[in-house]
Amino acid sequence: DNADKLKELFSRAQGEVSIREALRELEMWGAATTFTLTSYVDTDEQELTIVKDWKDLVNQVGDNQCLLQSLKDSPYFKSFADKSQLWEGRLAELDECLRHLNAAQRKWVYLEPIFGRGALPHEQGRFRRVNDDFRSVMQNIRTDSRVISFVSRPGIKNLLLTVLEQLGRCQKALNEFLEEKRALFPRFYFVGDDDLLEILGQSTNPTVIQTHLKKLFAGIHSVKFDDSTSNILAMCSLEGEVVPLSSPVAISKDVEVWLAHLAEEMQTTLKELLTNKLAVSK
C-alpha cells in the first residue's frame, strides 16, 4: 500500500516537473524571442525597418500553442491551469497580431512605391495617414523587437486592423483606377499592374514607351520619334523593318488616348500599303 502511494507520489512529481519545465521554457521563449528585421528603402530614399522570416516566427507560436494544448492532457495539469491560461491568451493574441502585421506589411510594401510616385492624387491623403501609422508601428518594433512586448502594447490590435482596412481601401481604389484605364484601352490587359502604373505615370517618357510598346502590340519592337520626341513617326519590327506611319501620332499625358490613336494609325498605314501594293500588282 505504501509502495503504491510512493509510486503515485513519484508519478505526480514527475508529471508536475514536466509541466513546470514546459512553462519555464515558454517563459524563456517569450523573454528572448525577437522579430528578425531587415532594411527597406522607400521612394524618398528613406530607410525603414521591416520584418522578415515571418514563417519561422508564426510556426514557433503555433508550436507553443500545441505544447500548451498537450499539457492539458496531464492529470496533474490543474495546479498549473492559471499560468497556462494566461499563456494561451497571450499566444492567441500574438498569433492574430502577427497575421495582421504580416498582411499590412505586404500591402504597404506593394503600395508605397506607387503612392510615393504620386499615383491616385485623390487617395494620397488616406495613404499618408495610414503610412504614418504603419511607420509608427515599425519604429516601435525597431525600438523594442521582442514579440511579447509588441503584443503587449495598448491598442496594437485595433491599430493594426485600422491600418489593414485603410490599406485595403487604397488597394481597392488603385484596382478600380487600373480597371477603368483597361476598359478605355483593352490592350492594357496585356501588361501587369506594375507595368501599367509605369506607363500611366510616365506616358510621355520615350524610354518607358519603348520598353512597353512591344508588350502592347505584337510584332512591334519599337517606334521612331521626331527630334522633339513628341510625335511617333514610324513603327519598327524586331528584324529591323521600319514602316513610316501615314500620319504622325502626337504623344500626350492621356496615354490611353494616344495609344488608341497609334493603334488606329498602324491599321490605317498597313491598309494603305496593302491597297497600294495590290493596285500596283494588277
XYZ file of N, CA and C in Angstrom:
846
model
N 0.843 -1.202 0.000
C 0.000 0.000 0.000
C 0.883 1.260 0.000
N 1.890 1.253 0.876
C 2.821 2.384 0.898
C 3.607 2.499 -0.414
N 3.923 1.340 -0.987
C 4.648 1.333 -2.262
C 3.807 1.987 -3.351
N 2.481 1.700 -3.361
C 1.587 2.310 -4.355
C 1.519 3.823 -4.178
N 1.482 4.216 -2.890
C 1.434 5.659 -2.615
C 2.715 6.353 -3.071
N 3.843 5.677 -2.829
C 5.124 6.240 -3.270
C 5.201 6.357 -4.787
N 4.685 5.301 -5.455
C 4.659 5.332 -6.928
C 3.800 6.493 -7.422
N 2.643 6.653 -6.785
C 1.734 7.738 -7.172
C 2.392 9.096 -6.932
N 3.070 9.214 -5.770
C 3.753 10.457 -5.446
C 4.880 10.753 -6.438
N 5.610 9.706 -6.805
C 6.707 9.860 -7.769
C 6.172 10.273 -9.144
N 5.081 9.611 -9.557
C 4.467 9.944 -10.858
C 3.975 11.381 -10.872
N 3.355 11.767 -9.744
C 2.849 13.134 -9.645
C 4.003 14.144 -9.737
N 5.069 13.873 -9.004
C 6.233 14.763 -9.010
C 6.828 14.867 -10.411
N 6.948 13.718 -11.065
C 7.485 13.727 -12.442
C 6.593 14.520 -13.382
N 5.284 14.292 -13.263
C 4.325 14.993 -14.125
C 4.364 16.487 -13.916
N 4.433 16.918 -12.641
C 4.457 18.336 -12.332
C 5.764 18.994 -12.787
N 6.870 18.239 -12.631
C 8.163 18.755 -13.103
C 8.132 18.983 -14.616
N 7.544 18.043 -15.348
C 7.455 18.162 -16.814
C 6.654 19.396 -17.211
N 5.517 19.599 -16.532
C 4.680 20.756 -16.849
C 5.398 22.048 -16.479
N 6.040 22.046 -15.294
C 6.752 23.234 -14.830
C 7.898 23.590 -15.790
N 8.608 22.576 -16.256
C 9.712 22.795 -17.197
C 9.196 23.360 -18.523
N 8.066 22.808 -18.993
C 7.482 23.274 -20.255
C 7.079 24.741 -20.150
N 6.459 25.115 -19.034
C 6.047 26.502 -18.837
C 7.256 27.421 -18.667
N 8.303 26.902 -18.025
C 9.518 27.700 -17.870
C 10.173 27.965 -19.231
N 10.188 26.935 -20.093
C 10.734 27.117 -21.446
C 9.917 28.134 -22.235
N 8.611 28.111 -22.007
C 7.725 29.066 -22.678
C 8.035 30.487 -22.206
N 8.265 30.649 -20.906
C 8.639 31.959 -20.360
C 9.957 32.433 -20.968
N 10.902 31.530 -21.095
C 12.205 31.878 -21.667
C 12.055 32.255 -23.138
N 11.207 31.529 -23.851
C 10.950 31.846 -25.263
C 10.367 33.250 -25.379
N 9.380 33.551 -24.524
C 8.749 34.865 -24.560
C 9.722 35.990 -24.259
N 10.660 35.739 -23.343
C 11.614 36.775 -22.948
C 12.684 36.997 -24.016
N 13.008 35.940 -24.763
C 14.159 36.011 -25.675
C 13.788 36.200 -27.147
N 12.581 35.826 -27.546
C 12.240 35.829 -28.974
C 12.006 37.245 -29.490
N 12.688 37.570 -30.582
C 12.576 38.898 -31.194
C 12.232 38.766 -32.676
N 11.718 39.847 -33.232
C 11.486 39.905 -34.671
C 12.830 39.911 -35.395
N 12.869 39.235 -36.547
C 14.031 39.350 -37.433
C 13.754 40.518 -38.370
N 14.614 41.515 -38.341
C 14.358 42.755 -39.077
C 15.297 42.913 -40.267
N 14.811 43.658 -41.250
C 15.629 43.962 -42.423
C 15.354 45.396 -42.845
N 16.234 45.943 -43.657
C 16.125 47.343 -44.065
C 15.324 47.473 -45.365
N 14.485 48.499 -45.437
C 13.713 48.816 -46.643
C 13.920 50.298 -46.951
N 14.215 50.600 -48.205
C 14.410 51.995 -48.627
C 13.186 52.428 -49.433
N 12.521 53.484 -48.970
C 11.275 53.899 -49.628
C 11.543 54.783 -50.839
N 10.473 55.303 -51.420
C 10.560 56.101 -52.645
C 11.387 57.367 -52.448
N 11.357 57.916 -51.230
C 12.119 59.135 -50.929
C 13.532 58.840 -50.453
N 13.983 57.586 -50.645
C 15.328 57.170 -50.234
C 15.511 57.176 -48.715
N 14.399 57.084 -47.991
C 14.480 56.999 -46.536
C 14.467 55.529 -46.118
N 15.279 55.216 -45.114
C 15.391 53.827 -44.674
C 14.368 53.517 -43.587
N 13.751 52.343 -43.706
C 12.749 51.898 -42.739
C 13.022 50.439 -42.397
N 12.796 50.073 -41.148
C 12.973 48.684 -40.732
C 11.651 47.935 -40.898
N 11.701 46.788 -41.560
C 10.522 45.932 -41.675
C 10.888 44.512 -41.217
N 9.863 43.674 -41.089
C 10.052 42.325 -40.540
C 10.275 41.319 -41.664
N 11.174 40.350 -41.435
C 11.345 39.239 -42.365
C 11.261 37.925 -41.584
N 11.351 36.799 -42.298
C 11.282 35.461 -41.686
C 9.992 35.258 -40.887
N 8.867 35.648 -41.506
C 7.570 35.502 -40.844
C 7.248 34.037 -40.541
N 7.562 33.173 -41.488
C 7.146 31.774 -41.361
C 7.698 31.141 -40.095
N 8.976 31.364 -39.806
C 9.598 30.777 -38.614
C 8.902 31.250 -37.347
N 8.616 32.538 -37.285
C 8.004 33.104 -36.091
C 6.584 32.572 -35.891
N 5.802 32.549 -36.953
C 4.426 32.041 -36.863
C 4.425 30.557 -36.493
N 5.378 29.806 -37.042
C 5.487 28.384 -36.698
C 5.832 28.183 -35.224
N 6.706 29.032 -34.696
C 7.066 28.935 -33.266
C 5.854 29.187 -32.385
N 5.055 30.178 -32.742
C 3.840 30.471 -31.978
C 2.891 29.274 -32.038
N 2.738 28.705 -33.234
C 1.874 27.534 -33.387
C 2.361 26.344 -32.571
N 3.677 26.121 -32.566
C 4.250 25.013 -31.781
C 3.986 25.215 -30.291
N 4.115 26.436 -29.824
C 3.870 26.716 -28.408
C 2.399 26.541 -28.038
N 1.524 26.875 -28.957
C 0.099 26.654 -28.710
C -0.206 25.159 -28.601
N 0.418 24.375 -29.473
C 0.252 22.909 -29.413
C 0.815 22.350 -28.105
N 1.929 22.919 -27.651
C 2.538 22.477 -26.394
C 1.580 22.701 -25.239
N 0.992 23.871 -25.164
C 0.042 24.160 -24.087
C -1.159 23.228 -24.134
N -1.621 22.949 -25.350
C -2.764 22.045 -25.500
C -2.418 20.644 -25.003
N -1.187 20.202 -25.272
C -0.777 18.854 -24.848
C -0.647 18.762 -23.331
N -0.297 19.877 -22.665
C -0.169 19.864 -21.205
C -1.505 19.592 -20.526
N -2.583 19.971 -21.184
C -3.916 19.778 -20.593
C -4.276 18.303 -20.444
N -3.615 17.443 -21.206
C -3.899 16.010 -21.133
C -3.331 15.376 -19.864
N -2.454 16.083 -19.185
C -1.831 15.542 -17.967
C -2.816 15.583 -16.803
N -2.866 14.503 -15.999
C -3.746 14.509 -14.806
C -3.275 15.478 -13.732
N -2.082 16.036 -13.908
C -1.523 16.943 -12.905
C -1.549 18.399 -13.375
N -2.345 18.653 -14.392
C -2.371 19.975 -15.014
C -3.070 21.028 -14.154
N -4.018 20.593 -13.329
C -4.923 21.524 -12.650
C -4.202 22.641 -11.905
N -3.125 22.307 -11.200
C -2.444 23.317 -10.390
C -1.676 24.346 -11.248
N -1.548 24.062 -12.554
C -0.855 24.990 -13.462
C -1.820 25.675 -14.429
N -3.126 25.468 -14.200
C -4.147 25.936 -15.155
C -4.117 27.452 -15.333
N -3.924 28.196 -14.233
C -3.973 29.661 -14.326
C -2.844 30.202 -15.207
N -1.631 29.722 -14.961
C -0.492 30.196 -15.753
C -0.629 29.771 -17.218
N -1.121 28.550 -17.418
C -1.309 28.054 -18.782
C -2.353 28.880 -19.529
N -3.418 29.231 -18.818
C -4.478 30.026 -19.437
C -3.963 31.405 -19.833
N -3.111 31.960 -18.972
C -2.506 33.259 -19.278
C -1.703 33.191 -20.576
N -0.921 32.133 -20.746
C -0.113 31.974 -21.946
C -0.958 31.646 -23.170
N -2.021 30.917 -22.951
C -2.941 30.622 -24.070
C -3.483 31.910 -24.680
N -3.943 32.800 -23.801
C -4.476 34.079 -24.275
C -3.414 34.922 -24.946
N -2.228 34.921 -24.364
C -1.125 35.714 -24.906
C -0.715 35.227 -26.297
N -0.615 33.912 -26.440
C -0.206 33.340 -27.736
C -1.287 33.525 -28.798
N -2.555 33.397 -28.389
C -3.659 33.600 -29.344
C -3.648 35.040 -29.855
N -3.425 35.986 -28.919
C -3.352 37.399 -29.288
C -2.151 37.657 -30.199
N -1.024 37.044 -29.864
C 0.190 37.217 -30.663
C 0.005 36.660 -32.064
N -0.589 35.489 -32.160
C -0.822 34.855 -33.462
C -1.670 35.766 -34.354
N -2.739 36.327 -33.776
C -3.638 37.202 -34.534
C -2.921 38.490 -34.965
N -2.185 39.093 -34.033
C -1.486 40.346 -34.346
C -0.391 40.136 -35.398
N 0.301 39.012 -35.316
C 1.343 38.724 -36.308
C 0.746 38.590 -37.704
N -0.390 37.936 -37.797
C -1.032 37.762 -39.113
C -1.504 39.107 -39.669
N -2.040 39.945 -38.791
C -2.466 41.285 -39.225
C -1.263 42.117 -39.677
N -0.186 42.062 -38.894
C 1.001 42.847 -39.232
C 1.636 42.356 -40.532
N 1.675 41.059 -40.713
C 2.235 40.477 -41.948
C 1.442 40.949 -43.165
N 0.101 40.868 -43.058
C -0.757 41.290 -44.177
C -0.593 42.789 -44.446
N -0.520 43.596 -43.375
C -0.364 45.044 -43.529
C 0.974 45.377 -44.176
N 2.037 44.698 -43.756
C 3.357 44.980 -44.324
C 3.401 44.638 -45.809
N 2.809 43.494 -46.187
C 2.814 43.101 -47.605
C 2.073 44.136 -48.445
N 0.931 44.612 -47.957
C 0.172 45.619 -48.697
C 0.949 46.933 -48.777
N 1.555 47.311 -47.652
C 2.302 48.583 -47.622
C 3.486 48.538 -48.568
N 4.239 47.453 -48.568
C 5.416 47.331 -49.445
C 4.998 47.401 -50.918
N 3.809 46.895 -51.244
C 3.320 46.964 -52.627
C 2.852 48.380 -52.979
N 2.139 49.027 -52.047
C 1.513 50.312 -52.359
C 2.447 51.507 -52.211
N 3.435 51.414 -51.312
C 4.293 52.571 -51.027
C 4.992 53.128 -52.272
N 5.611 52.271 -53.124
C 6.256 52.835 -54.324
C 5.256 53.485 -55.280
N 4.033 52.975 -55.288
C 3.006 53.503 -56.201
C 2.540 54.878 -55.730
N 2.141 54.960 -54.467
C 1.668 56.245 -53.935
C 2.829 57.210 -53.717
N 4.017 56.664 -53.494
C 5.199 57.506 -53.340
C 5.535 58.262 -54.612
N 5.132 57.705 -55.772
C 5.362 58.390 -57.060
C 4.236 59.365 -57.394
N 3.242 59.448 -56.503
C 2.166 60.421 -56.709
C 0.935 59.881 -57.404
N 0.804 58.564 -57.512
C -0.365 57.977 -58.164
C -1.626 58.238 -57.344
N -2.768 58.290 -58.017
C -4.074 58.483 -57.394
C -4.095 59.668 -56.425
N -4.006 60.885 -56.933
C -3.969 62.075 -56.064
C -5.131 62.140 -55.062
N -6.327 61.664 -55.474
C -7.479 61.735 -54.573
C -7.389 60.767 -53.403
N -6.454 59.797 -53.465
C -6.264 58.857 -52.355
C -4.984 59.139 -51.572
N -4.253 60.179 -51.961
C -2.975 60.474 -51.313
C -3.140 60.784 -49.821
N -4.195 61.505 -49.472
C -4.428 61.851 -48.072
C -4.612 60.613 -47.210
N -5.422 59.686 -47.700
C -5.651 58.442 -46.962
C -4.345 57.664 -46.805
N -3.595 57.570 -47.907
C -2.357 56.784 -47.820
C -1.351 57.453 -46.886
N -1.275 58.779 -46.879
C -0.344 59.462 -45.979
C -0.644 59.130 -44.518
N -1.941 59.115 -44.176
C -2.321 58.829 -42.790
C -1.971 57.396 -42.403
N -2.316 56.441 -43.262
C -2.031 55.040 -42.939
C -0.536 54.767 -43.009
N 0.158 55.484 -43.863
C 1.609 55.366 -43.962
C 2.268 55.784 -42.642
N 1.783 56.881 -42.063
C 2.315 57.343 -40.778
C 2.069 56.308 -39.679
N 0.871 55.729 -39.669
C 0.538 54.725 -38.652
C 1.423 53.489 -38.794
N 1.609 53.025 -40.027
C 2.431 51.836 -40.251
C 3.877 52.090 -39.843
N 4.403 53.244 -40.222
C 5.786 53.582 -39.866
C 5.954 53.670 -38.344
N 4.929 54.164 -37.674
C 4.977 54.256 -36.213
C 5.063 52.870 -35.585
N 4.276 51.924 -36.102
C 4.314 50.537 -35.607
C 5.705 49.946 -35.808
N 6.258 50.139 -37.005
C 7.571 49.559 -37.301
C 8.685 50.224 -36.491
N 8.533 51.508 -36.210
C 9.530 52.198 -35.390
C 9.521 51.649 -33.962
N 8.316 51.373 -33.451
C 8.200 50.777 -32.110
C 8.838 49.393 -32.060
N 8.660 48.617 -33.129
C 9.265 47.284 -33.190
C 10.787 47.408 -33.250
N 11.259 48.401 -33.992
C 12.710 48.600 -34.068
C 13.277 48.968 -32.697
N 12.554 49.803 -31.942
C 12.999 50.229 -30.614
C 13.040 49.056 -29.638
N 11.996 48.211 -29.685
C 11.936 47.017 -28.830
C 11.414 45.875 -29.690
N 12.320 45.006 -30.142
C 11.959 43.976 -31.124
C 11.438 42.684 -30.510
N 11.226 42.651 -29.193
C 10.680 41.443 -28.576
C 9.218 41.272 -28.962
N 8.851 40.066 -29.377
C 7.485 39.844 -29.864
C 6.456 40.004 -28.749
N 6.814 39.629 -27.530
C 5.874 39.757 -26.417
C 5.630 41.227 -26.083
N 6.666 42.050 -26.200
C 6.495 43.494 -25.992
C 5.548 44.075 -27.036
N 5.694 43.584 -28.275
C 4.858 44.066 -29.376
C 3.376 43.828 -29.090
N 3.038 42.607 -28.691
C 1.624 42.268 -28.495
C 1.077 42.877 -27.206
N 1.968 43.293 -26.305
C 1.533 43.875 -25.020
C 1.221 45.360 -25.136
N 1.551 45.983 -26.282
C 1.322 47.421 -26.421
C -0.178 47.726 -26.434
N -0.629 48.702 -25.668
C -2.059 49.038 -25.622
C -2.592 49.434 -27.000
N -3.694 48.829 -27.396
C -4.378 49.209 -28.641
C -3.729 48.718 -29.912
N -2.702 47.852 -29.817
C -1.973 47.442 -31.027
C -2.864 46.669 -32.001
N -3.724 45.819 -31.472
C -4.574 45.012 -32.350
C -5.525 45.899 -33.159
N -6.168 46.849 -32.482
C -7.098 47.751 -33.177
C -6.363 48.639 -34.183
N -5.146 49.079 -33.817
C -4.356 49.895 -34.741
C -4.016 49.108 -36.005
N -3.615 47.846 -35.832
C -3.269 47.012 -36.990
C -4.489 46.769 -37.880
N -5.642 46.560 -37.250
C -6.870 46.350 -38.028
C -7.225 47.603 -38.825
N -7.020 48.778 -38.210
C -7.289 50.046 -38.904
C -6.333 50.227 -40.078
N -5.052 49.967 -39.834
C -4.040 50.078 -40.896
C -4.391 49.150 -42.050
N -4.745 47.920 -41.720
C -5.078 46.920 -42.744
C -6.302 47.339 -43.548
N -7.304 47.876 -42.854
C -8.524 48.311 -43.541
C -8.239 49.482 -44.483
N -7.475 50.465 -43.996
C -7.184 51.644 -44.815
C -6.293 51.300 -46.013
N -5.333 50.406 -45.808
C -4.512 49.950 -46.939
C -5.376 49.196 -47.948
N -6.345 48.435 -47.434
C -7.274 47.729 -48.318
C -8.084 48.693 -49.173
N -8.465 49.825 -48.580
C -9.225 50.833 -49.341
C -8.351 51.481 -50.419
N -7.096 51.729 -50.057
C -6.161 52.269 -51.053
C -5.970 51.283 -52.203
N -5.843 50.006 -51.860
C -5.681 48.950 -52.870
C -6.910 48.872 -53.776
N -8.098 48.964 -53.159
C -9.357 48.906 -53.919
C -9.448 50.081 -54.891
N -9.093 51.271 -54.407
C -9.122 52.454 -55.276
C -8.148 52.304 -56.432
N -6.981 51.736 -56.143
C -5.973 51.506 -57.185
C -6.495 50.526 -58.226
N -7.086 49.421 -57.763
C -7.619 48.412 -58.686
C -8.712 48.991 -59.573
N -9.580 49.825 -58.978
C -10.663 50.444 -59.760
C -10.099 51.401 -60.803
N -9.068 52.135 -60.423
C -8.412 53.073 -61.347
C -7.801 52.325 -62.534
N -7.099 51.219 -62.247
C -6.464 50.445 -63.319
C -7.517 49.790 -64.212
N -8.594 49.310 -63.600
C -9.659 48.676 -64.381
C -10.328 49.686 -65.310
N -10.477 50.914 -64.810
C -11.057 51.987 -65.629
C -10.174 52.266 -66.850
N -8.859 52.297 -66.640
C -7.934 52.540 -67.749
C -7.945 51.372 -68.735
N -8.050 50.160 -68.228
C -8.089 48.987 -69.116
C -9.376 48.946 -69.929
N -10.464 49.439 -69.339
C -11.723 49.493 -70.080
C -11.623 50.488 -71.240
N -10.864 51.572 -71.027
C -10.682 52.582 -72.081
C -9.744 52.096 -73.183
N -8.751 51.282 -72.798
C -7.785 50.759 -73.775
C -7.500 49.293 -73.429
N -8.297 48.361 -73.984
C -8.219 46.947 -73.584
C -6.843 46.297 -73.713
N -5.948 46.842 -74.550
C -4.608 46.249 -74.663
C -3.816 46.361 -73.355
N -4.288 47.217 -72.449
C -3.644 47.303 -71.134
C -3.768 45.991 -70.355
N -4.713 45.137 -70.761
C -4.836 43.823 -70.106
C -3.617 42.943 -70.394
N -2.835 43.316 -71.416
C -1.645 42.517 -71.760
C -0.472 42.757 -70.800
N -0.573 43.802 -69.970
C 0.534 44.099 -69.045
C 0.051 44.006 -67.605
N 0.984 43.743 -66.703
C 0.659 43.657 -65.287
C 0.428 45.031 -64.675
N -0.015 45.039 -63.422
C -0.338 46.296 -62.740
C 0.874 47.221 -62.628
N 2.030 46.653 -62.285
C 3.231 47.487 -62.118
C 3.623 48.167 -63.424
N 3.582 47.391 -64.523
C 3.916 47.962 -65.833
C 2.901 49.032 -66.226
N 1.632 48.753 -65.977
C 0.591 49.712 -66.346
C 0.744 51.014 -65.560
N 1.068 50.898 -64.285
C 1.271 52.102 -63.481
C 2.445 52.928 -64.000
N 3.495 52.244 -64.457
C 4.641 52.956 -65.014
C 4.252 53.649 -66.314
N 3.475 52.974 -67.149
C 3.019 53.568 -68.412
C 2.173 54.811 -68.136
N 1.237 54.693 -67.193
C 0.337 55.805 -66.882
C 1.093 56.968 -66.236
N 2.087 56.651 -65.417
C 2.818 57.689 -64.706
C 3.863 58.385 -65.556
N 4.315 57.711 -66.625
C 5.368 58.305 -67.469
C 4.969 58.191 -68.944
N 3.775 58.659 -69.219
C 3.181 58.465 -70.545
C 3.885 59.222 -71.660
N 4.734 60.210 -71.318
C 5.441 60.961 -72.362
C 6.948 60.685 -72.344
N 7.361 59.698 -71.582
C 8.773 59.348 -71.492
C 9.125 58.343 -72.596
N 9.937 58.724 -73.562
C 10.234 57.846 -74.705
C 10.817 56.490 -74.311
N 11.678 56.477 -73.291
C 12.297 55.217 -72.863
C 11.252 54.242 -72.333
N 10.334 54.763 -71.520
C 9.262 53.921 -70.959
C 8.352 53.429 -72.082
N 8.057 54.314 -73.027
C 7.197 53.935 -74.158
C 7.827 52.787 -74.938
N 9.114 52.906 -75.229
C 9.811 51.859 -75.998
C 9.797 50.525 -75.254
N 9.945 50.594 -73.937
C 10.005 49.375 -73.130
C 8.699 48.591 -73.187
N 7.572 49.296 -73.171
C 6.289 48.608 -73.008
C 5.486 48.415 -74.299
N 5.839 49.135 -75.360
C 5.053 49.005 -76.590
C 5.046 47.580 -77.135
N 6.194 46.889 -77.009
C 6.295 45.522 -77.539
C 5.355 44.563 -76.810
N 4.981 44.918 -75.564
C 4.039 44.081 -74.822
C 2.601 44.372 -75.236
N 2.374 45.593 -75.701
C 1.022 46.004 -76.071
C 0.666 45.643 -77.511
N 1.686 45.631 -78.386
C 1.430 45.381 -79.809
C 2.326 44.258 -80.317
N 1.731 43.153 -80.717
C 2.503 42.025 -81.253
C 3.172 42.446 -82.558
N 4.454 42.122 -82.678
C 5.168 42.432 -83.923
C 5.835 43.789 -83.928
N 5.497 44.633 -82.963
C 6.121 45.958 -82.875
C 7.210 45.903 -81.810
N 8.443 46.145 -82.225
C 9.547 46.098 -81.275
C 9.866 47.486 -80.708
N 9.706 48.498 -81.541
C 9.972 49.869 -81.091
C 9.308 50.833 -82.052
N 9.420 52.122 -81.756
C 8.889 53.155 -82.659
C 9.961 54.232 -82.837
N 9.799 55.018 -83.896
C 10.711 56.141 -84.138
C 9.993 57.456 -83.825
N 10.688 58.330 -83.115
C 10.136 59.632 -82.746
C 10.731 60.724 -83.638
N 10.060 61.873 -83.633
C 10.675 63.041 -84.274
C 11.741 63.610 -83.335
N 12.414 64.666 -83.751
C 13.526 65.211 -82.968
C 13.099 65.701 -81.589
N 11.855 66.126 -81.448
C 11.375 66.643 -80.158
C 10.811 65.531 -79.266
N 10.808 64.299 -79.797
C 10.223 63.110 -79.122
C 8.796 63.372 -78.639
N 8.074 64.176 -79.403
C 6.677 64.440 -79.056
C 5.710 63.807 -80.056
N 6.264 63.218 -81.129
C 5.429 62.550 -82.129
C 6.077 61.229 -82.555
N 5.238 60.206 -82.772
C 5.730 58.934 -83.289
C 5.582 58.954 -84.806
N 6.686 58.658 -85.487
C 6.702 58.758 -86.954
C 6.657 57.404 -87.650
N 7.183 56.349 -86.995
C 7.272 55.051 -87.668
C 7.272 53.933 -86.640
N 6.915 52.714 -87.097
C 6.976 51.526 -86.234
C 8.052 50.592 -86.771
N 8.721 49.889 -85.856
C 9.848 49.039 -86.229
C 9.640 47.620 -85.694
N 10.054 46.627 -86.494
C 9.965 45.236 -86.057
C 11.274 44.811 -85.409
N 11.275 43.639 -84.794
C 12.486 43.106 -84.169
C 13.574 42.863 -85.206
N 13.161 42.552 -86.439
C 14.111 42.270 -87.526
C 14.693 43.536 -88.146
N 14.227 44.706 -87.691
C 14.777 45.958 -88.205
C 13.949 46.598 -89.305
N 12.803 46.008 -89.651
C 11.925 46.628 -90.659
C 11.341 47.913 -90.092
N 11.327 48.958 -90.903
C 10.781 50.247 -90.477
C 9.617 50.612 -91.391
N 8.456 50.874 -90.785
C 7.267 51.253 -91.560
C 6.832 52.652 -91.119
N 7.042 53.673 -91.966
C 6.592 55.028 -91.611
C 5.068 55.078 -91.504
N 4.556 55.753 -90.506
C 3.115 55.912 -90.348
C 2.589 56.929 -91.352
N 1.359 56.721 -91.777
C 0.758 57.657 -92.726
C 0.661 59.056 -92.150
N 0.354 59.127 -90.857
C 0.296 60.424 -90.157
C 0.979 60.271 -88.802
N 1.719 61.275 -88.374
C 2.375 61.190 -87.064
C 1.347 61.074 -85.941
N 1.743 60.422 -84.871
C 0.875 60.294 -83.688
C 1.481 61.117 -82.565
N 0.737 62.119 -82.092
C 1.230 63.015 -81.041
C 1.149 62.332 -79.674
N 2.222 62.472 -78.889
C 2.269 61.929 -77.527
C 1.664 62.945 -76.570
N 0.784 62.477 -75.680
C 0.185 63.375 -74.685
C 0.116 62.662 -73.340
N -0.319 63.391 -72.315
C -0.421 62.797 -70.982
C -1.544 61.758 -70.907
N -2.554 61.902 -71.783
C -3.651 60.924 -71.815
C -3.193 59.718 -72.621
N -2.471 58.828 -71.954
C -1.778 57.746 -72.655
C -2.737 56.810 -73.363
N -3.915 56.541 -72.745
C -4.866 55.635 -73.390
C -5.422 56.224 -74.683
N -5.440 57.565 -74.756
C -5.952 58.244 -75.956
C -4.948 58.131 -77.093
N -3.677 58.471 -76.815
C -2.711 58.433 -77.922
C -2.338 57.011 -78.300
N -2.417 56.063 -77.376
C -2.159 54.666 -77.750
C -3.271 54.127 -78.657
N -4.516 54.538 -78.354
C -5.625 54.141 -79.232
C -5.444 54.759 -80.619
N -4.985 56.011 -80.644
C -4.707 56.690 -81.919
C -3.584 55.971 -82.671
N -2.555 55.536 -81.916
C -1.439 54.808 -82.530
C -1.925 53.494 -83.139
N -2.782 52.780 -82.411
C -3.315 51.508 -82.919
C -4.098 51.731 -84.216
N -4.901 52.795 -84.223
C -5.676 53.120 -85.429
C -4.752 53.491 -86.586
N -3.718 54.265 -86.291
C -2.789 54.717 -87.329
C -1.994 53.540 -87.902
N -1.643 52.563 -87.041
C -0.963 51.362 -87.539
C -1.852 50.624 -88.542
N -3.124 50.470 -88.168
C -4.064 49.757 -89.054
C -4.258 50.522 -90.364
N -4.424 51.840 -90.257
C -4.613 52.674 -91.457
C -3.398 52.593 -92.380
N -2.204 52.666 -91.786
C -0.969 52.613 -92.569
C -0.838 51.279 -93.304
N -1.061 50.187 -92.579
C -0.943 48.860 -93.194
C -2.009 48.651 -94.272
N -3.211 49.178 -94.022
C -4.284 49.067 -95.013
C -3.915 49.816 -96.290
N -3.359 51.030 -96.148
C -2.967 51.822 -97.309
C -1.833 51.146 -98.083
N -0.851 50.602 -97.348
C 0.271 49.935 -98.002
C -0.197 48.707 -98.773
N -1.107 47.943 -98.160
C -1.629 46.745 -98.821
C -2.455 47.114 -100.048
N -3.291 48.165 -99.913
C -4.125 48.613 -101.038
C -3.244 49.076 -102.204
N -2.211 49.864 -101.879
C -1.310 50.346 -102.927
C -0.552 49.212 -103.599
N -0.137 48.232 -102.814
C 0.608 47.086 -103.354
C -0.265 46.272 -104.316
N -1.530 46.071 -103.909
C -2.459 45.315 -104.754
C -2.740 46.082 -106.052
N -2.851 47.407 -105.922
C -3.128 48.228 -107.113
C -1.958 48.158 -108.094
N -0.734 48.160 -107.576
C 0.468 48.089 -108.424
C 0.585 46.726 -109.099
N 0.199 45.670 -108.414
C 0.375 44.307 -108.940
C -0.659 43.963 -110.002
N -1.721 44.757 -110.146
C -2.748 44.418 -111.152
C -2.294 44.805 -112.556
